[in-house]
mmCIF file of C-alpha atoms in Angstrom:
data_model
loop_
_atom_site.group_PDB
_atom_site.id
_atom_site.type_symbol
_atom_site.label_atom_id
_atom_site.label_comp_id
_atom_site.label_asym_id
_atom_site.label_seq_id
_atom_site.Cartn_x
_atom_site.Cartn_y
_atom_site.Cartn_z
ATOM 1 C CA ASP B 1 57.929 48.075 -0.262
ATOM 2 C CA GLY B 2 55.760 46.771 -3.092
ATOM 3 C CA GLY B 3 53.748 43.645 -2.518
ATOM 4 C CA ILE B 4 50.499 42.001 -1.596
ATOM 5 C CA THR B 5 49.032 42.222 1.861
ATOM 6 C CA GLN B 6 46.433 39.847 3.169
ATOM 7 C CA SER B 7 44.689 40.347 6.443
ATOM 8 C CA PRO B 8 44.079 38.943 8.893
ATOM 9 C CA LYS B 9 46.555 36.079 9.021
ATOM 10 C CA TYR B 10 44.219 33.972 11.160
ATOM 11 C CA LEU B 11 40.450 34.272 11.238
ATOM 12 C CA PHE B 12 37.824 32.433 13.208
ATOM 13 C CA ARG B 13 34.202 32.411 12.204
ATOM 14 C CA LYS B 14 31.087 31.033 13.730
ATOM 15 C CA GLU B 15 28.879 28.883 11.579
ATOM 16 C CA GLY B 16 26.281 30.901 9.712
ATOM 17 C CA GLN B 17 28.302 34.113 9.661
ATOM 18 C CA ASN B 18 29.708 35.885 6.662
ATOM 19 C CA VAL B 19 33.329 36.941 6.834
ATOM 20 C CA THR B 20 35.466 39.113 4.550
ATOM 21 C CA LEU B 21 39.134 38.519 3.791
ATOM 22 C CA SER B 22 41.185 41.502 2.752
ATOM 23 C CA CYS B 23 43.699 41.632 -0.098
ATOM 24 C CA GLU B 24 45.578 44.789 -1.082
ATOM 25 C CA GLN B 25 48.367 45.234 -3.620
ATOM 26 C CA ASN B 26 50.536 48.210 -4.496
ATOM 27 C CA LEU B 27 52.186 46.672 -7.539
ATOM 28 C CA ASN B 28 49.873 48.429 -10.000
ATOM 29 C CA HIS B 29 48.749 45.039 -11.255
ATOM 30 C CA ASP B 30 45.551 44.694 -13.247
ATOM 31 C CA ALA B 31 44.806 41.061 -12.436
ATOM 32 C CA MET B 32 44.012 39.679 -9.009
ATOM 33 C CA TYR B 33 43.100 36.195 -7.836
ATOM 34 C CA TRP B 34 41.747 34.246 -4.889
ATOM 35 C CA TYR B 35 42.739 30.634 -4.310
ATOM 36 C CA ARG B 36 41.711 28.136 -1.709
ATOM 37 C CA GLN B 37 44.076 25.491 -0.379
ATOM 38 C CA ASP B 38 42.961 22.582 1.780
ATOM 39 C CA PRO B 39 45.453 20.549 3.845
ATOM 40 C CA GLY B 40 47.663 18.484 1.591
ATOM 41 C CA GLN B 41 45.909 19.792 -1.482
ATOM 42 C CA GLY B 42 46.717 22.051 -4.392
ATOM 43 C CA LEU B 43 45.357 25.510 -5.143
ATOM 44 C CA ARG B 44 41.830 25.872 -6.434
ATOM 45 C CA LEU B 45 40.726 29.093 -8.092
ATOM 46 C CA ILE B 46 37.748 30.814 -6.481
ATOM 47 C CA TYR B 47 37.499 34.103 -8.375
ATOM 48 C CA TYR B 48 39.731 36.251 -10.498
ATOM 49 C CA SER B 49 39.588 39.780 -11.816
ATOM 50 C CA GLN B 50 41.393 41.110 -14.862
ATOM 51 C CA ILE B 51 40.384 44.726 -14.432
ATOM 52 C CA VAL B 52 38.549 47.045 -12.077
ATOM 53 C CA ASN B 53 34.787 46.470 -11.842
ATOM 54 C CA ASP B 54 35.058 43.092 -13.539
ATOM 55 C CA PHE B 55 35.581 39.588 -12.175
ATOM 56 C CA GLN B 56 34.989 35.996 -13.215
ATOM 57 C CA LYS B 57 34.156 32.832 -11.349
ATOM 58 C CA GLY B 58 36.836 30.251 -10.960
ATOM 59 C CA ASP B 59 36.367 26.549 -10.359
ATOM 60 C CA ILE B 60 34.850 26.756 -6.857
ATOM 61 C CA ALA B 61 32.991 30.088 -6.671
ATOM 62 C CA GLU B 62 29.871 28.788 -4.909
ATOM 63 C CA GLY B 63 29.490 30.278 -1.450
ATOM 64 C CA TYR B 64 31.942 33.101 -2.148
ATOM 65 C CA SER B 65 31.618 36.644 -3.422
ATOM 66 C CA VAL B 66 34.096 39.332 -4.444
ATOM 67 C CA SER B 67 34.248 42.953 -5.511
ATOM 68 C CA ARG B 68 36.808 44.971 -7.433
ATOM 69 C CA GLU B 69 35.971 48.618 -6.919
ATOM 70 C CA LYS B 70 39.598 49.690 -6.802
ATOM 71 C CA LYS B 71 42.613 48.422 -8.657
ATOM 72 C CA GLU B 72 44.477 47.861 -5.411
ATOM 73 C CA SER B 73 41.826 45.881 -3.579
ATOM 74 C CA PHE B 74 40.092 42.541 -4.136
ATOM 75 C CA PRO B 75 38.223 41.465 -0.984
ATOM 76 C CA LEU B 76 36.727 37.999 -0.697
ATOM 77 C CA THR B 77 33.567 37.329 1.296
ATOM 78 C CA VAL B 78 32.973 33.820 2.527
ATOM 79 C CA THR B 79 29.229 33.550 2.944
ATOM 80 C CA SER B 80 27.173 31.256 5.111
ATOM 81 C CA ALA B 81 26.330 29.337 1.941
ATOM 82 C CA GLN B 82 29.861 27.961 1.798
ATOM 83 C CA LYS B 83 29.459 24.525 3.354
ATOM 84 C CA ASN B 84 33.040 23.872 4.343
ATOM 85 C CA PRO B 85 34.916 27.167 4.578
ATOM 86 C CA THR B 86 37.771 26.078 6.829
ATOM 87 C CA ALA B 87 40.848 26.398 4.625
ATOM 88 C CA PHE B 88 43.906 28.455 3.758
ATOM 89 C CA TYR B 89 43.115 31.338 1.394
ATOM 90 C CA LEU B 90 45.722 32.884 -0.871
ATOM 91 C CA CYS B 91 45.422 36.111 -2.808
ATOM 92 C CA ALA B 92 47.638 36.884 -5.795
ATOM 93 C CA SER B 93 48.127 39.533 -8.451
ATOM 94 C CA SER B 94 49.800 39.763 -11.832
ATOM 95 C CA ILE B 95 50.312 42.359 -14.530
ATOM 96 C CA GLY B 96 47.360 40.984 -16.430
ATOM 97 C CA ARG B 97 45.936 39.740 -19.678
ATOM 98 C CA GLY B 98 48.296 38.343 -22.248
ATOM 99 C CA ALA B 99 51.369 39.326 -20.351
ATOM 100 C CA GLY B 100 52.016 35.811 -19.097
ATOM 101 C CA THR B 101 53.886 37.174 -16.151
ATOM 102 C CA GLU B 102 54.221 35.503 -12.828
ATOM 103 C CA ALA B 103 51.727 36.055 -10.070
ATOM 104 C CA PHE B 104 52.817 37.390 -6.730
ATOM 105 C CA PHE B 105 51.192 35.948 -3.655
ATOM 106 C CA GLY B 106 50.236 37.251 -0.265
ATOM 107 C CA GLN B 107 51.029 35.395 2.923
ATOM 108 C CA GLY B 108 47.576 33.906 3.150
ATOM 109 C CA THR B 109 44.677 33.876 5.594
ATOM 110 C CA ARG B 110 43.868 30.747 7.542
ATOM 111 C CA LEU B 111 40.125 30.629 8.144
ATOM 112 C CA THR B 112 38.654 28.334 10.762
ATOM 113 C CA VAL B 113 34.963 27.834 11.392
ATOM 114 C CA VAL B 114 34.198 27.184 15.054
ATOM 115 C CA ALA T 1 40.899 22.363 -21.737
ATOM 116 C CA GLN T 2 43.912 23.287 -19.723
ATOM 117 C CA LYS T 3 45.406 21.122 -17.072
ATOM 118 C CA VAL T 4 48.576 20.674 -15.066
ATOM 119 C CA THR T 5 49.491 17.284 -13.638
ATOM 120 C CA GLN T 6 52.050 16.676 -10.932
ATOM 121 C CA ALA T 7 51.886 12.944 -10.484
ATOM 122 C CA GLN T 8 54.329 12.837 -7.579
ATOM 123 C CA THR T 9 52.396 13.629 -4.428
ATOM 124 C CA GLU T 10 55.343 13.283 -2.056
ATOM 125 C CA ILE T 11 59.049 12.738 -2.473
ATOM 126 C CA SER T 12 61.572 12.101 0.278
ATOM 127 C CA VAL T 13 65.319 12.014 -0.302
ATOM 128 C CA VAL T 14 68.452 12.238 1.760
ATOM 129 C CA GLU T 15 70.343 15.491 1.753
ATOM 130 C CA LYS T 16 72.787 15.953 -1.133
ATOM 131 C CA GLU T 17 70.834 13.674 -3.425
ATOM 132 C CA ASP T 18 69.527 15.021 -6.702
ATOM 133 C CA VAL T 19 65.762 15.061 -7.129
ATOM 134 C CA THR T 20 63.466 15.753 -10.092
ATOM 135 C CA LEU T 21 59.904 16.989 -9.809
ATOM 136 C CA ASP T 22 57.708 16.187 -12.772
ATOM 137 C CA CYS T 23 55.146 18.466 -14.413
ATOM 138 C CA VAL T 24 52.974 17.605 -17.398
ATOM 139 C CA TYR T 25 50.636 20.176 -18.899
ATOM 140 C CA GLU T 26 47.775 20.264 -21.375
ATOM 141 C CA THR T 27 46.702 23.188 -23.512
ATOM 142 C CA ARG T 28 45.518 23.747 -27.067
ATOM 143 C CA ASP T 29 47.096 27.171 -27.266
ATOM 144 C CA THR T 30 50.370 27.713 -29.035
ATOM 145 C CA THR T 31 51.158 30.632 -26.751
ATOM 146 C CA TYR T 32 51.356 29.794 -23.086
ATOM 147 C CA TYR T 33 53.510 30.262 -20.026
ATOM 148 C CA LEU T 34 54.727 27.800 -17.445
ATOM 149 C CA PHE T 35 55.808 28.504 -13.895
ATOM 150 C CA TRP T 36 57.238 26.842 -10.828
ATOM 151 C CA TYR T 37 56.472 28.042 -7.315
ATOM 152 C CA LYS T 38 57.788 26.970 -3.926
ATOM 153 C CA GLN T 39 55.560 26.958 -0.850
ATOM 154 C CA PRO T 40 57.557 26.749 2.386
ATOM 155 C CA PRO T 41 55.818 25.970 5.696
ATOM 156 C CA SER T 42 55.019 29.658 6.143
ATOM 157 C CA GLY T 43 52.449 29.301 3.364
ATOM 158 C CA GLU T 44 53.353 32.064 0.946
ATOM 159 C CA LEU T 45 54.081 30.954 -2.607
ATOM 160 C CA VAL T 46 57.478 31.999 -3.883
ATOM 161 C CA PHE T 47 58.013 32.388 -7.620
ATOM 162 C CA LEU T 48 60.930 30.373 -9.014
ATOM 163 C CA ILE T 49 60.807 30.515 -12.803
ATOM 164 C CA ARG T 50 58.716 31.430 -15.842
ATOM 165 C CA ARG T 51 59.062 29.929 -19.290
ATOM 166 C CA ASN T 52 57.107 30.852 -22.430
ATOM 167 C CA SER T 53 56.091 28.332 -25.053
ATOM 168 C CA PHE T 54 58.518 29.665 -27.646
ATOM 169 C CA ASP T 55 61.580 29.217 -25.520
ATOM 170 C CA GLU T 56 62.592 25.600 -25.044
ATOM 171 C CA GLN T 57 66.013 26.322 -23.726
ATOM 172 C CA ASN T 58 66.724 24.669 -20.437
ATOM 173 C CA GLU T 59 67.638 26.928 -17.583
ATOM 174 C CA ILE T 60 69.980 26.565 -14.667
ATOM 175 C CA SER T 61 70.012 28.739 -11.585
ATOM 176 C CA GLY T 62 72.466 27.569 -9.007
ATOM 177 C CA ARG T 63 71.345 24.138 -7.819
ATOM 178 C CA TYR T 64 68.045 24.452 -9.667
ATOM 179 C CA SER T 65 67.476 23.494 -13.283
ATOM 180 C CA TRP T 66 64.432 23.205 -15.488
ATOM 181 C CA ASN T 67 63.857 20.982 -18.511
ATOM 182 C CA PHE T 68 61.115 22.174 -20.877
ATOM 183 C CA GLN T 69 60.101 19.718 -23.610
ATOM 184 C CA LYS T 70 57.156 20.643 -25.821
ATOM 185 C CA SER T 71 57.230 17.233 -27.496
ATOM 186 C CA THR T 72 56.184 15.595 -24.239
ATOM 187 C CA SER T 73 54.373 18.628 -22.749
ATOM 188 C CA SER T 74 56.610 18.512 -19.738
ATOM 189 C CA PHE T 75 58.365 21.100 -17.625
ATOM 190 C CA ASN T 76 60.415 19.229 -15.058
ATOM 191 C CA PHE T 77 62.346 20.738 -12.182
ATOM 192 C CA THR T 78 65.583 19.286 -10.831
ATOM 193 C CA ILE T 79 67.325 20.176 -7.595
ATOM 194 C CA THR T 80 70.961 19.148 -7.500
ATOM 195 C CA ALA T 81 72.673 18.376 -4.206
ATOM 196 C CA SER T 82 69.482 18.901 -2.250
ATOM 197 C CA GLN T 83 69.491 20.652 1.103
ATOM 198 C CA VAL T 84 67.129 20.559 4.055
ATOM 199 C CA VAL T 85 66.030 24.116 3.225
ATOM 200 C CA ASP T 86 64.644 22.821 -0.050
ATOM 201 C CA SER T 87 61.906 21.020 1.870
ATOM 202 C CA ALA T 88 58.616 22.523 0.724
ATOM 203 C CA VAL T 89 55.643 21.975 -1.524
ATOM 204 C CA TYR T 90 56.389 22.785 -5.152
ATOM 205 C CA PHE T 91 53.714 23.791 -7.633
ATOM 206 C CA CYS T 92 53.807 23.858 -11.398
ATOM 207 C CA ALA T 93 51.411 26.312 -13.090
ATOM 208 C CA LEU T 94 50.176 27.270 -16.552
ATOM 209 C CA ILE T 95 48.691 30.357 -18.211
ATOM 210 C CA SER T 96 47.308 29.875 -21.705
ATOM 211 C CA TYR T 97 46.956 33.014 -23.763
ATOM 212 C CA SER T 98 43.345 32.330 -24.761
ATOM 213 C CA SER T 99 42.255 32.025 -21.149
ATOM 214 C CA ALA T 100 43.557 35.492 -20.391
ATOM 215 C CA SER T 101 44.974 35.751 -16.919
ATOM 216 C CA LYS T 102 43.617 32.527 -15.474
ATOM 217 C CA ILE T 103 46.432 30.600 -13.806
ATOM 218 C CA ILE T 104 46.047 26.843 -13.536
ATOM 219 C CA PHE T 105 48.021 25.093 -10.813
ATOM 220 C CA GLY T 106 48.997 21.476 -10.443
ATOM 221 C CA SER T 107 48.224 19.678 -7.203
ATOM 222 C CA GLY T 108 51.763 20.130 -5.913
ATOM 223 C CA THR T 109 54.608 17.852 -4.854
ATOM 224 C CA ARG T 110 55.665 17.768 -1.224
ATOM 225 C CA LEU T 111 59.438 17.439 -1.070
ATOM 226 C CA SER T 112 61.123 16.350 2.137
ATOM 227 C CA ILE T 113 64.883 16.437 2.440
ATOM 228 C CA ARG T 114 66.198 14.291 5.289
ATOM 229 C CA PRO T 115 69.476 15.233 6.986
#
């Protein structure tokens, strides 16, 4: 089945540690996104990528890093520089630039700093 | 600048009532796309509808309908005869052609349908 897979579903991290969230899609989409959602809040864009080996910062990129070495994969690393990383993280993909098509979302990763 | 505003933070209605969720957008582009998504308690966002800026026809899908008005920059969503299963957070979103693939979301409206 085609779709977006995020793993793990729940993740616990100690303060000061980096952690990487996985996002894989088999929809042959060019564009991929990472959003952060805090309780009772909307979605804020962290990073997005329109094509392999290229990505742009979103509105809250500080303390995060990404890579896009393969079309199918867009991992997000939450670094120790992120002051308040506990949140729900959503990955999405869409066909890409100019297409104006809908984005498809993964099931999310809930990150908790302990 | 592009922006999506969902002024209603929370709405609670009794089952079978009709309810309208408001969405107001801002963009300088003439080509843009608007979306509605549903986020049930499980967390995954579910796509509901897409509308491009050149198509102002309203759309109806079962109990759901959407009213797109460029004159007021609004893209409102109405649920007729609401059901408990409609309880969720609903997001309105915008892609403007000049900003490539960047999707801008509103802050969401939490809809609660009481039995």
